[in-house]
CSV table of C-alpha atoms in Angstrom, one decimal:
chain,number,residue,atom,x,y,z
A,1,MET,CA,-4.2,-6.1,11.4
A,2,LYS,CA,-6.7,-8.9,11.4
A,3,ARG,CA,-10.3,-8.2,12.2
A,4,GLN,CA,-11.3,-10.4,15.1
A,5,ALA,CA,-14.8,-12.0,15.1
A,6,SER,CA,-17.0,-9.7,17.0
A,7,TYR,CA,-19.2,-10.5,19.9
A,8,ALA,CA,-21.7,-7.8,19.0
A,9,THR,CA,-23.6,-7.8,15.8
A,10,GLY,CA,-24.5,-4.9,13.6
A,11,PRO,CA,-23.5,-3.1,10.5
A,12,THR,CA,-20.0,-1.9,9.7
A,13,THR,CA,-19.7,1.4,7.8
A,14,ALA,CA,-16.7,2.7,6.0
A,15,THR,CA,-16.4,6.2,4.4
A,16,GLU,CA,-14.0,8.2,2.3
A,17,GLY,CA,-10.6,8.3,4.0
A,18,ASP,CA,-11.2,5.1,5.9
A,19,GLU,CA,-8.6,2.4,5.0
A,20,THR,CA,-11.3,-0.2,5.3
A,21,LEU,CA,-13.2,1.2,2.4
A,22,ASP,CA,-10.2,0.9,0.0
A,23,ALA,CA,-9.3,-2.5,1.4
A,24,THR,CA,-12.8,-3.8,0.9
A,25,PHE,CA,-13.1,-2.6,-2.7
A,26,ASP,CA,-9.6,-4.0,-3.4
A,27,VAL,CA,-10.5,-7.5,-2.2
A,28,LEU,CA,-13.9,-7.4,-4.1
A,29,ALA,CA,-11.9,-6.7,-7.3
A,30,ASP,CA,-9.9,-9.9,-6.8
A,31,PRO,CA,-11.4,-13.1,-8.2
A,32,ASP,CA,-9.7,-15.3,-5.7
A,33,CYS,CA,-11.0,-13.2,-2.8
A,34,ARG,CA,-14.5,-13.4,-4.3
A,35,ALA,CA,-14.2,-17.2,-4.6
A,36,ILE,CA,-13.1,-17.4,-0.9
A,37,LEU,CA,-16.0,-15.3,0.2
A,38,GLY,CA,-18.3,-17.5,-1.8
A,39,ALA,CA,-16.9,-20.7,-0.2
A,40,ALA,CA,-16.8,-19.3,3.4
A,41,ASP,CA,-20.6,-19.6,4.0
A,42,THR,CA,-19.6,-22.1,6.8
A,43,PRO,CA,-16.4,-21.9,8.9
A,44,MET,CA,-13.4,-23.2,7.0
A,45,THR,CA,-9.7,-23.3,7.6
A,46,THR,CA,-7.4,-21.7,5.0
A,47,SER,CA,-6.4,-25.2,3.7
A,48,GLU,CA,-10.1,-26.0,3.3
A,49,LEU,CA,-10.8,-22.7,1.5
A,50,ALA,CA,-7.8,-23.4,-0.8
A,51,ASP,CA,-9.2,-26.8,-1.7
A,52,ALA,CA,-12.8,-25.5,-2.2
A,53,CYS,CA,-11.6,-22.6,-4.4
A,54,ASP,CA,-9.0,-24.7,-6.3
A,55,ILE,CA,-6.2,-22.2,-5.5
A,56,ALA,CA,-2.7,-22.7,-4.1
A,57,LEU,CA,-2.4,-22.8,-0.3
A,58,SER,CA,0.1,-20.0,-0.3
A,59,THR,CA,-2.2,-17.9,-2.4
A,60,ALA,CA,-5.1,-18.7,0.0
A,61,TYR,CA,-3.1,-17.6,3.0
A,62,ARG,CA,-2.4,-14.2,1.3
A,63,LYS,CA,-6.0,-13.7,0.3
A,64,VAL,CA,-7.4,-14.7,3.6
A,65,GLU,CA,-5.0,-12.2,5.3
A,66,ARG,CA,-6.2,-9.4,3.0
A,67,LEU,CA,-9.9,-10.4,3.5
A,68,SER,CA,-9.5,-10.5,7.3
A,69,GLU,CA,-8.6,-6.8,7.2
A,70,THR,CA,-12.1,-6.0,6.0
A,71,PRO,CA,-15.5,-6.7,7.5
A,72,LEU,CA,-16.1,-9.3,4.8
A,73,LEU,CA,-14.3,-12.2,6.5
A,74,VAL,CA,-14.0,-12.9,10.2
A,75,GLU,CA,-11.6,-15.2,12.0
A,76,GLY,CA,-12.6,-17.7,14.6
A,77,VAL,CA,-11.1,-20.7,16.3
A,78,ARG,CA,-11.9,-24.3,15.6
A,79,PHE,CA,-11.5,-26.0,18.9
A,80,ASP,CA,-10.0,-29.5,19.0
A,81,PRO,CA,-10.4,-31.7,22.1
A,82,GLU,CA,-6.8,-32.8,21.5
A,83,GLY,CA,-5.6,-29.2,21.8
A,84,ASP,CA,-4.7,-28.7,18.2
A,85,HIS,CA,-6.9,-25.6,17.6
A,86,ALA,CA,-6.9,-24.0,14.2
A,87,ALA,CA,-8.0,-20.6,12.8
A,88,GLU,CA,-11.1,-20.8,10.7
A,89,TYR,CA,-12.8,-18.2,8.7
A,90,THR,CA,-16.4,-17.4,7.7
A,91,ARG,CA,-18.1,-14.8,5.7
A,92,GLY,CA,-18.7,-11.7,7.9
A,93,ALA,CA,-21.2,-10.2,5.6
A,94,THR,CA,-24.7,-11.0,4.5
A,95,ASP,CA,-25.3,-7.8,2.6
A,96,ALA,CA,-23.5,-4.7,1.5
A,97,ALA,CA,-24.7,-1.3,0.3
A,98,ILE,CA,-22.8,1.5,-1.4
A,99,GLU,CA,-24.1,5.1,-1.1
A,100,LEU,CA,-22.9,7.9,-3.2
A,101,GLY,CA,-23.4,11.2,-1.5
A,102,ASP,CA,-22.0,14.8,-1.1
A,103,ASP,CA,-19.3,13.4,1.2
A,104,GLY,CA,-18.2,10.7,-1.2
A,105,VAL,CA,-18.7,6.9,-1.1
A,106,THR,CA,-20.1,5.1,2.0
A,107,LEU,CA,-20.0,1.3,2.3
A,108,THR,CA,-22.2,-0.4,4.8
A,109,VAL,CA,-21.7,-4.1,5.4
A,110,GLU,CA,-24.3,-6.0,7.3
A,111,ASP,CA,-23.0,-8.9,9.3
A,112,GLY,CA,-24.4,-12.4,9.5
A,113,GLY,CA,-26.1,-11.8,12.8
A,114,VAL,CA,-24.3,-14.7,14.6
A,115,ASP,CA,-21.6,-13.9,17.1
A,116,SER,CA,-18.5,-16.1,17.1
A,117,LEU,CA,-18.9,-17.2,20.7
A,118,THR,CA,-22.3,-18.6,20.0
A,119,ALA,CA,-21.1,-20.3,16.9
A,120,ALA,CA,-18.2,-21.9,18.8
A,121,VAL,CA,-20.4,-23.2,21.5
A,122,GLU,CA,-22.8,-24.7,19.0
A,123,THR,CA,-20.0,-26.5,17.1
A,124,THR,CA,-20.1,-30.2,17.3
A,125,GLY,CA,-17.8,-31.7,19.9
A,126,VAL,CA,-17.5,-28.4,21.9
A,127,SER,CA,-18.9,-28.4,25.3
A,128,ALA,CA,-19.0,-25.9,28.1
A,129,ASP,CA,-18.4,-28.7,30.6
């Protein structure tokens, strides 16, 4: 299940027994996923991410799918006045902290602080009119 771009900002916390914790650590262990996260500082389509990271498009689609299941990458929409809208992805995290406690591992991911609706409205060529 893809994690949709949120309208509210704030940290995401995953703890032991949470599938998000394992998924997040799995993608962080993958060099292609880390490259995609590095490139996704601005919204990019999967094709643009593949080009920027010098990986095959089919690989990029699989990695973006995995990353979208974590709080690290969020999906938005690139609006096209011609109606040919495209999915675009951006890094959903600015910071992450790992805590080791009596209850196990806790991962807290801080988001970028910009909601997807605001980002879409501020995109060049998009108007509320």
